[in-house]
Coordinates of C-alpha atoms in Angstrom, one line a residue:
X1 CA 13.9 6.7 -2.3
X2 CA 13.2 3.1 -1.3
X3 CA 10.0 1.4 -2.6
X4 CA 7.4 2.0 0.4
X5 CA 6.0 -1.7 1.3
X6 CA 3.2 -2.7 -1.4
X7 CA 0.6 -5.3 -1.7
X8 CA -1.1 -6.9 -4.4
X9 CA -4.9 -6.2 -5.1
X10 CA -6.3 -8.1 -7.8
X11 CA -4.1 -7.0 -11.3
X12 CA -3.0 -4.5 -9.0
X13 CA -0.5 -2.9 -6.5
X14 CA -1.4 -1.0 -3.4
X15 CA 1.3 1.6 -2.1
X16 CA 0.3 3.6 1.5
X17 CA 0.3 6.9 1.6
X18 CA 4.1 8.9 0.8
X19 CA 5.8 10.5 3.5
X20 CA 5.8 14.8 3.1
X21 CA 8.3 16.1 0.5
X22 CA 8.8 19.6 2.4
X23 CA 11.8 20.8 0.4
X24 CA 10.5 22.7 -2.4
X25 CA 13.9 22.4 -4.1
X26 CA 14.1 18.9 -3.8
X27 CA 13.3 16.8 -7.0
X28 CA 10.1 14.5 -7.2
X29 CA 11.7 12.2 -9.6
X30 CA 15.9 11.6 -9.5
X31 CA 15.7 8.8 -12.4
X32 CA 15.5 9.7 -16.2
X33 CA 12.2 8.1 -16.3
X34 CA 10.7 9.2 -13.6
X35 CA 11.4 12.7 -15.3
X36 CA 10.2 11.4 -18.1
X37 CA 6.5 10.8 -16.4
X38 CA 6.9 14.7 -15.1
X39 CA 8.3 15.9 -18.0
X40 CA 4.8 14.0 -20.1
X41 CA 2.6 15.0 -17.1
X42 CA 3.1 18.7 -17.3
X43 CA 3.4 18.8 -21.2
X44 CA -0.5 17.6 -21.1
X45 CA -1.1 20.6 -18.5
X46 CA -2.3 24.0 -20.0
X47 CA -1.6 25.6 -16.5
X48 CA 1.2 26.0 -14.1
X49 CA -0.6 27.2 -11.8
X50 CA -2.8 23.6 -11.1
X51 CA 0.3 22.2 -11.7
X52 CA 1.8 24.1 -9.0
X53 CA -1.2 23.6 -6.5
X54 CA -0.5 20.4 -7.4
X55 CA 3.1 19.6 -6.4
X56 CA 2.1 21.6 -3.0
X57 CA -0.7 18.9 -2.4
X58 CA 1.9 16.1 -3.0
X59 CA 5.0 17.9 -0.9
X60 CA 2.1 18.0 2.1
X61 CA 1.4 14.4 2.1
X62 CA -2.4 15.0 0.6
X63 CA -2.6 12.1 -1.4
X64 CA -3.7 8.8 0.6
X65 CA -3.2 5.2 -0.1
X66 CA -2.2 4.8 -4.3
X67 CA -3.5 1.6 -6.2
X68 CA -1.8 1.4 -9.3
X69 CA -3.2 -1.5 -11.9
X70 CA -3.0 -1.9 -15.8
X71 CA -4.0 1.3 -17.7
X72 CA -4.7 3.6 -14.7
X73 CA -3.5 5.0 -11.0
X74 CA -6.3 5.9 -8.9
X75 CA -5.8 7.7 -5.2
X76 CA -8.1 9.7 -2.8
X77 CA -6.7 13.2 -2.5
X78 CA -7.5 15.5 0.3
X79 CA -8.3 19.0 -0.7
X80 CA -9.8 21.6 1.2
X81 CA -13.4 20.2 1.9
X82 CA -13.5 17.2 4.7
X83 CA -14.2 15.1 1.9
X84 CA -11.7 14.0 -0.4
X85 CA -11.5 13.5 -3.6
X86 CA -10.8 10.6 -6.1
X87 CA -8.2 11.7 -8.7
X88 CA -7.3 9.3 -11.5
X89 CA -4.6 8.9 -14.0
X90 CA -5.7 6.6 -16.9
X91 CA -2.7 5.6 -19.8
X92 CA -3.0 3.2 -22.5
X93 CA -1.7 -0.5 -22.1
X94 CA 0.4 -2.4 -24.4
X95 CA -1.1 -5.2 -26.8
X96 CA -0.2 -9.2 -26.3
X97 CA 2.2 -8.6 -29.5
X98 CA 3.8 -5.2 -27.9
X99 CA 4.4 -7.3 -24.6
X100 CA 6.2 -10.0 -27.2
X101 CA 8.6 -7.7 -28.7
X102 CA 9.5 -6.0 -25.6
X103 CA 10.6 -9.4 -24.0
X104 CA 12.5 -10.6 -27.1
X105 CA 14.4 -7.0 -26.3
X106 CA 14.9 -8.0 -22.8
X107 CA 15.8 -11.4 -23.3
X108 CA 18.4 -10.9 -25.7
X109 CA 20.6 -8.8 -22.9
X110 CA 21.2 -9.9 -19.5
X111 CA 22.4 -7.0 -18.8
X112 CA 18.9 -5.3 -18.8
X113 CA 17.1 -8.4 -16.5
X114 CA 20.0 -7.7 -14.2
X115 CA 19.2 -4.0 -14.4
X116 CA 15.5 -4.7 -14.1
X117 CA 16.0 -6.7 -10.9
X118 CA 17.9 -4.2 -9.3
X119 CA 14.9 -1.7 -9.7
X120 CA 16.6 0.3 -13.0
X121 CA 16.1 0.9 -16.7
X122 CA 18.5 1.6 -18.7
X123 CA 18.5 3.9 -21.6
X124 CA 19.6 1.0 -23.9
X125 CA 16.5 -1.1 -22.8
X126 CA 14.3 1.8 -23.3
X127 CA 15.8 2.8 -26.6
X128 CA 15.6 -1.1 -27.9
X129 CA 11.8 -1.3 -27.3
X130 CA 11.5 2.2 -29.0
X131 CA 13.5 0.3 -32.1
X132 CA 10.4 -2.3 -31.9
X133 CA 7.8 0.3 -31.8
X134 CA 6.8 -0.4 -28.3
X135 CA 6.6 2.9 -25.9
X136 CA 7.3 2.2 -22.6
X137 CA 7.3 5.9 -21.4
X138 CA 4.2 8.1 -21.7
X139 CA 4.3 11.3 -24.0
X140 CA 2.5 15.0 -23.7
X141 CA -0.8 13.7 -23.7
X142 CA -0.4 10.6 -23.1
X143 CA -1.8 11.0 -19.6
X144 CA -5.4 11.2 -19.3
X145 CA -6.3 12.9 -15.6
X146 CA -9.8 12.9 -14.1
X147 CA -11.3 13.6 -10.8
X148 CA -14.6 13.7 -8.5
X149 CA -14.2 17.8 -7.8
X150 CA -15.6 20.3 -9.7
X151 CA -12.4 21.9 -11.7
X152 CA -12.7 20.3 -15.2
X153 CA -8.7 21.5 -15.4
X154 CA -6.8 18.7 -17.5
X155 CA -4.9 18.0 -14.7
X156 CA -7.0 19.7 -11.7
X157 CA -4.5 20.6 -8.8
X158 CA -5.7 16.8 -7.0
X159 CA -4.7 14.7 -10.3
X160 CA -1.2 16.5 -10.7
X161 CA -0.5 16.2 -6.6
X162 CA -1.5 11.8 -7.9
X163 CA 1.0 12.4 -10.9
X164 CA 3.8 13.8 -9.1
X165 CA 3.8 11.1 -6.4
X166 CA 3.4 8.6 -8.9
X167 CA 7.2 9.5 -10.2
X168 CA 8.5 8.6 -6.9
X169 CA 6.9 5.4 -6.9
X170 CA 8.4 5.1 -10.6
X171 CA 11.4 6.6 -9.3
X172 CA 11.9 3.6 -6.6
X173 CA 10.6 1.2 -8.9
X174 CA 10.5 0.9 -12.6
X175 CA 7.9 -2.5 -12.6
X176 CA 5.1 0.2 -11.7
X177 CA 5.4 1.7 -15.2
X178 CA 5.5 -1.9 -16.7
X179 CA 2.4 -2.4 -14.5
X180 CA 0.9 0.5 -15.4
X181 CA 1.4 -0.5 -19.4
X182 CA -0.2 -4.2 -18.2
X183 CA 2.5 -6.3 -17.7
X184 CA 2.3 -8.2 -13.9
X185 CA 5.8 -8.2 -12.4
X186 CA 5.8 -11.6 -11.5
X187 CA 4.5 -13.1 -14.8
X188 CA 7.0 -10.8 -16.4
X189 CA 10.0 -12.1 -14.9
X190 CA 8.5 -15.7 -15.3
X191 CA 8.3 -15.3 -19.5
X192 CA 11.9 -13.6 -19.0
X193 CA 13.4 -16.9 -16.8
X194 CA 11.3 -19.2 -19.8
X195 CA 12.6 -17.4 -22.4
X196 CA 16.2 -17.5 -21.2
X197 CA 15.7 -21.2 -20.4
X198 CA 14.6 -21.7 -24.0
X199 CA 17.5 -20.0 -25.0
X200 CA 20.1 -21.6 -23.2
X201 CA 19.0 -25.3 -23.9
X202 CA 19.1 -24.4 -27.8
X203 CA 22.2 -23.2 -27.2
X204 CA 23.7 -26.4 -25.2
X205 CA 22.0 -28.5 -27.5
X206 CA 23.8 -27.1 -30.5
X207 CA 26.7 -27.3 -28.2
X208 CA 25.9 -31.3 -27.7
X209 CA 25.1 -31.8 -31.1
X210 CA 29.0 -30.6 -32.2
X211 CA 30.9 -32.3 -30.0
X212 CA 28.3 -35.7 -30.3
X213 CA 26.0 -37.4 -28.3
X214 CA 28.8 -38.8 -25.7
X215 CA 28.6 -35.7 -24.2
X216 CA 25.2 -35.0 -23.9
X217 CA 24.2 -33.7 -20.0
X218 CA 22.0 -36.5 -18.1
X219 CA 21.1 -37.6 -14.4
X220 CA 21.5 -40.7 -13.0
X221 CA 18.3 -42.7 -12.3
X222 CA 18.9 -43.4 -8.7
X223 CA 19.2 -39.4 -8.6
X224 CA 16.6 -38.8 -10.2
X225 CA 13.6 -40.8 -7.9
X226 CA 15.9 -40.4 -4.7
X227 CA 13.2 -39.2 -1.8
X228 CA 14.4 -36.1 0.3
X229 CA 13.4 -35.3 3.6
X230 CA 11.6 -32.0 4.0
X231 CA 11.2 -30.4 7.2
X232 CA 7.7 -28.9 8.2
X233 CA 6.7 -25.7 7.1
X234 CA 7.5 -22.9 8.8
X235 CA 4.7 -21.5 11.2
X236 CA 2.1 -18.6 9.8
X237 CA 3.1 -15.1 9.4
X238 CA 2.3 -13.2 12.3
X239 CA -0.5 -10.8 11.1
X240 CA -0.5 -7.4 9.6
X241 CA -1.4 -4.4 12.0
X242 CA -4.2 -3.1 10.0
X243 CA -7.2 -4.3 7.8
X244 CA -6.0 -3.8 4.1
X245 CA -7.9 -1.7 1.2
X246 CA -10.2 -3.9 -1.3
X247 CA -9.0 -3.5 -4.4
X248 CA -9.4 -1.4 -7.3
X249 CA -13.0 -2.1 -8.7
X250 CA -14.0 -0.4 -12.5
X251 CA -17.1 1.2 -13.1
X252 CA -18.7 -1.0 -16.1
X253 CA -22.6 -0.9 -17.7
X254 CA -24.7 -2.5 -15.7
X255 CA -22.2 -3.6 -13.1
X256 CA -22.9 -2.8 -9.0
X257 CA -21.8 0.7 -8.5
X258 CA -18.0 0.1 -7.5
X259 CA -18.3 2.6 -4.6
X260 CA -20.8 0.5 -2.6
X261 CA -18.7 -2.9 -3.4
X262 CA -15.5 -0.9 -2.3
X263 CA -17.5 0.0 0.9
X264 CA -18.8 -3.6 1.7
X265 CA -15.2 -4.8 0.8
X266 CA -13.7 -2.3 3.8
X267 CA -16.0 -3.8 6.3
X268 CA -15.5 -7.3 5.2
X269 CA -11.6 -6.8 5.5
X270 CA -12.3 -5.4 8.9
X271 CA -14.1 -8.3 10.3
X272 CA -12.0 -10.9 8.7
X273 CA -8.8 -9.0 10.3
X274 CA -10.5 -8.8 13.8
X275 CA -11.1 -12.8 13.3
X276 CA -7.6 -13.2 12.5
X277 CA -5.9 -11.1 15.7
X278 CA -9.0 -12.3 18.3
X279 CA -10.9 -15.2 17.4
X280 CA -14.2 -13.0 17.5
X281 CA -15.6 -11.1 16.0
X282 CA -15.9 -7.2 18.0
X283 CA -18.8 -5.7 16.2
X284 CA -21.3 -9.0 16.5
X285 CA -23.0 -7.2 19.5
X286 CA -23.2 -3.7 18.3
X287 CA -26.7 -2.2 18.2
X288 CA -27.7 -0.9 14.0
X289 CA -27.0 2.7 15.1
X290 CA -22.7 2.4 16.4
X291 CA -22.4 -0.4 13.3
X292 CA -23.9 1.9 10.9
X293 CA -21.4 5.1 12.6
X294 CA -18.6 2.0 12.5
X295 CA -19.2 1.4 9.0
X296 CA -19.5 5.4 7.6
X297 CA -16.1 5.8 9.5
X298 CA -14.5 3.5 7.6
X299 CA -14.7 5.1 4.3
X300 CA -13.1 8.1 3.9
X301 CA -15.1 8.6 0.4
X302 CA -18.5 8.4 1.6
X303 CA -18.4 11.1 4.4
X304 CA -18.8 14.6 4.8
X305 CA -20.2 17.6 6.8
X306 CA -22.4 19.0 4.0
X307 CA -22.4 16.5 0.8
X308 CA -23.3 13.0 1.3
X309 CA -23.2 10.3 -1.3
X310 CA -26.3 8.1 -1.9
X311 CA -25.0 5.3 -0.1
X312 CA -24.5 7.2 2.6
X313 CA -27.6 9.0 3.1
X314 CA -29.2 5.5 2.6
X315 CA -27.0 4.0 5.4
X316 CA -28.6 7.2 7.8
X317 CA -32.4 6.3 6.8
X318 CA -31.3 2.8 7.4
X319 CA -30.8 3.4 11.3
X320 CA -33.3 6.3 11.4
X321 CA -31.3 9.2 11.5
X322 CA -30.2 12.0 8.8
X323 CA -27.1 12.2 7.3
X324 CA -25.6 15.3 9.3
X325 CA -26.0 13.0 12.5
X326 CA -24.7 10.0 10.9
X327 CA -21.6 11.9 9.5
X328 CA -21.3 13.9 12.8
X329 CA -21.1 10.7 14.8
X330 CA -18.9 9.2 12.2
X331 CA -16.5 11.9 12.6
X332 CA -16.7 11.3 16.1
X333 CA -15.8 7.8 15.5
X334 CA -12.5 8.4 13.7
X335 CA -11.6 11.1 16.8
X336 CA -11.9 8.2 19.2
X337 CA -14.0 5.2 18.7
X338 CA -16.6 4.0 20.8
X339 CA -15.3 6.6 23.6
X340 CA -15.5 9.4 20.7
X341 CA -19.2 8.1 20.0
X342 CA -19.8 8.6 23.6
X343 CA -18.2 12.1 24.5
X344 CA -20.7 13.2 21.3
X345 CA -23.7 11.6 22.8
X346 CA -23.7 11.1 26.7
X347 CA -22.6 14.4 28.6
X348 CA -21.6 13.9 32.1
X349 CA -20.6 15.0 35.5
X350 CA -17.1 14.6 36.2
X351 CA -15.3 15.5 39.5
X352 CA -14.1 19.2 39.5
X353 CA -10.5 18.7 39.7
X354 CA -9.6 18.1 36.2
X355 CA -11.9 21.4 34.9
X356 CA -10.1 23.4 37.5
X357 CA -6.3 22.1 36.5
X358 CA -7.7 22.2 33.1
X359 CA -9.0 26.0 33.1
X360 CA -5.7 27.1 34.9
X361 CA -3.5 25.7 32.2
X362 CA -5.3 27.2 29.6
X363 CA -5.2 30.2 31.4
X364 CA -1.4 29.9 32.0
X365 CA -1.0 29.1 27.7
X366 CA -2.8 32.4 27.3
X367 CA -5.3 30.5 25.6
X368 CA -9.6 31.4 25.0
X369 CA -11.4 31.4 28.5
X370 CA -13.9 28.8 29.0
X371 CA -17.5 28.3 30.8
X372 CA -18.0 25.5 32.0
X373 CA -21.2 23.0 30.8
X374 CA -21.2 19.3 32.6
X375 CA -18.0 17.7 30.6
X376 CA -17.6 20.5 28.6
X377 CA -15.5 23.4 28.6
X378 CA -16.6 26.5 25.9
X379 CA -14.8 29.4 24.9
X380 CA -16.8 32.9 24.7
X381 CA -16.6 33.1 21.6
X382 CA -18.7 29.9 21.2
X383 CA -16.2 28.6 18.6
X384 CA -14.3 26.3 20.1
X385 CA -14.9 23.4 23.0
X386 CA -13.2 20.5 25.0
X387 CA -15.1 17.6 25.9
X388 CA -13.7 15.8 29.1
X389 CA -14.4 12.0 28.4
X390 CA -14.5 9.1 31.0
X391 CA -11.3 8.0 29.6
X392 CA -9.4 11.1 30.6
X393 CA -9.2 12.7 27.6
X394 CA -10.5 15.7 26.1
X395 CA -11.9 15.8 22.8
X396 CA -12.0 19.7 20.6
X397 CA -14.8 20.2 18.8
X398 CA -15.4 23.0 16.6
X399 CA -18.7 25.3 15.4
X400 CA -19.0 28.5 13.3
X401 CA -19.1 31.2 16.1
X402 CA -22.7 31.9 17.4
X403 CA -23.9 28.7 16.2
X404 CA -24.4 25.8 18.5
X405 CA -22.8 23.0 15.6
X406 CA -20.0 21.1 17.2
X407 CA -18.3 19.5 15.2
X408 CA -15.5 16.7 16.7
X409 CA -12.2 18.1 14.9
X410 CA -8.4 17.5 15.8
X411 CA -6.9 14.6 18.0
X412 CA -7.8 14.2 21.9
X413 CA -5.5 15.0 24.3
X414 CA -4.8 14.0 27.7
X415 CA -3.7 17.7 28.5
X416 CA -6.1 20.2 27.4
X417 CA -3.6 22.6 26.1
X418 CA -2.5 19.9 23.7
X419 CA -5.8 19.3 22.7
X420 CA -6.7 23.3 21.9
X421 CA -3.5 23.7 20.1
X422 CA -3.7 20.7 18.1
X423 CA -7.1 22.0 16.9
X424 CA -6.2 25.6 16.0
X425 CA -2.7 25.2 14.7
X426 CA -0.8 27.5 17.3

């Protein structure tokens, strides 16, 4: 597998989310040391069957964007609640002194910088750090899982589904693990090039100093204060299609609570990117109720249908309203945006052509009958709905039958059998 694209957060790396692993056969890890993460993952585990659960959650693609920084991996894992939940992986790093040795063992070979560069690690390099006392690899128990769900399993099934995708990013990439023990990539490979600078002038001085000081390299001084053109700089990189993640923030005594930093970060990052691609800023005008929707949308660890963080429930007070409505209209924010908002709160009177091509196909896809309502088109059974919005959409939404709770849920669809089946699964 190729290393997915990355940025740098802070001391960190940020990798998007993994594509799906469907084949159940198919390895997570196909390098000995990506093994070697599995192999000390599920040696910490006292049950297959989390483990198991686990490995299902990462084959489905239900771990979301991975930051991985010195001493622990941390990754919002979808289970079955709306909500997700934060899984981390902590390990211990390596001390200034560990870091020393392990460089002297690198520096010594070329071989293993070459191998290093080229995204591999050798057994030799391995073994020569375990010669100088310095683990790189982790061992059973070496792995110290935690999560925001209720199973106090050692890993639950969200930490293992973080572990097993963290051996493909080890897999693609040994510097992660080197990351993970606290050593930057970049500063790495710096020390290395220093080191073998070092290295090589001791060894052309010695060189010099037996065949005398006629030899001795030099430049010539016209050389050496010679002025070189240098053509402009390039223009700026075009930018990125998305507003990044804010980086990894630890929870410390007496420091802001990293979850409402992490939040404020998101909305920052969105503002700054919406500068960048328009010169202005989009949200400037927005009245406190759609910013405060805008801003619950944004974070997928401060929403849900029935348990609401702190911040959140102070963000619904904020603009008057309860958290239910505020995570009701944020969920109708993520369907569609400021058209999502408005299918949720304005019904309307549409034209009757699209409800009658709309019933007839759903009819024709022998799917549930529906009444009609103003934009809205309702099963019997009252469980599921289409909204028709002024953009020609329809939006599902979704209620426990006999209760009138809808819920946006699923994708909107300009044909209404898309948007049904989408919903439901079929």
């Amino acid at each position: 597998m190729r290393a997915p694209a990355t940025r740098t957060g802070g001391n960190g790396r940020v990798f998007p989310p993994l594509p799906q692993h469907p084949d159940p056969q198919a390895p997570f890890a196909t390098s000995w040391w990506g093994n070697a993460w599995i192999a000390a993952l599920e040696g910490t585990s006292l049950d297959p069957g989390r483990l198991s659960r686990g490995r299902a959650y990462a084959r489905e693609g239900h771990v979301d964007t991975i930051t991985v920084a010195p001493g622990r991996i941390v990754a919002y894992v979808h289970g079955s609640r709306p909500r997700p939940y934060r899984a981390e992986i902590r390990m211990r790093t390596l001390t200034p002194e560990d870091w020393d040795t392990f460089l002297d063992a690198v520096a010594t070979e070329p071989a293993h910088i070459a191998a290093l560069l080229d995204k591999d690690m050798p057994h030799a390099l391995a073994e020569a750090a375990e010669r100088a006392d310095v683990q790189l690899l982790p061992g059973p128990g070496d792995l110290v899982p935690s999560c925001s769900c209720p199973d106090h399993g050692r890993p639950c099934k969200h930490a293992a589904a973080l572990a097993y995708q963290t051996a493909r990013l080890l897999d693609a990439d040994p510097f992660v693990l080197l990351l993970l023990r606290g050593g930057d990539e970049a500063a790495l490979l710096d020390e290395l090039a220093q080191r073998n600078a070092h290295e090589a002038a001791r060894e052309q001085s010695d060189a010099a100093t037996e065949a005398g000081p006629e030899n001795l390299p030099g430049t010539l001084a016209r050389d050496a204060i010679a002025t070189d053109y240098r053509p402009p700089l390039p223009p700026p990189l075009a930018a990125p299609a998305h507003a990044g993640d804010p980086p990894l923030l630890p929870s410390l005594p007496g420091a802001p609570d990293p979850t409402s930093l992490e939040f404020l970060a998101t909305d920052a990052a969105a503002r700054a990117h919406a500068f960048l691609t328009t010169g202005a800023d989009p949200f400037a005008a927005a009245d406190p109720w759609h910013d405060a929707v805008r801003l619950a949308a944004s974070h997928p660890g401060l929403t849900g249908r029935r348990t609401f963080s702190r911040q959140f429930a102070e963000l619904a007070r904020a603009v008057g309203h309860t958290p239910t409505d505020l995570s009701r209209a944020a969920a109708a924010w993520r369907q569609g945006a400021e058209e999502g908002l408005a299918v949720l709160e304005s019904p309307w009177d549409p034209p009757a052509g699209p409800f009658d091509r709309a019933r007839g196909a759903l009819i024709t896809a022998d799917l549930p009958r529906m009444t009609i309502h103003r934009n809205h088109l309702t099963n019997t059974s009252g469980s599921l709905q289409l909204r028709y919005g002024r953009d020609g959409r329809w939006y599902p939404y979704r209620s426990e039958p006999g209760r009138d709770d809808w819920w946006p849920e699923g994708e909107p669809d300009e044909d209404p059998v898309g948007a049904v089946t989408g919903m439901i699964g079929t």
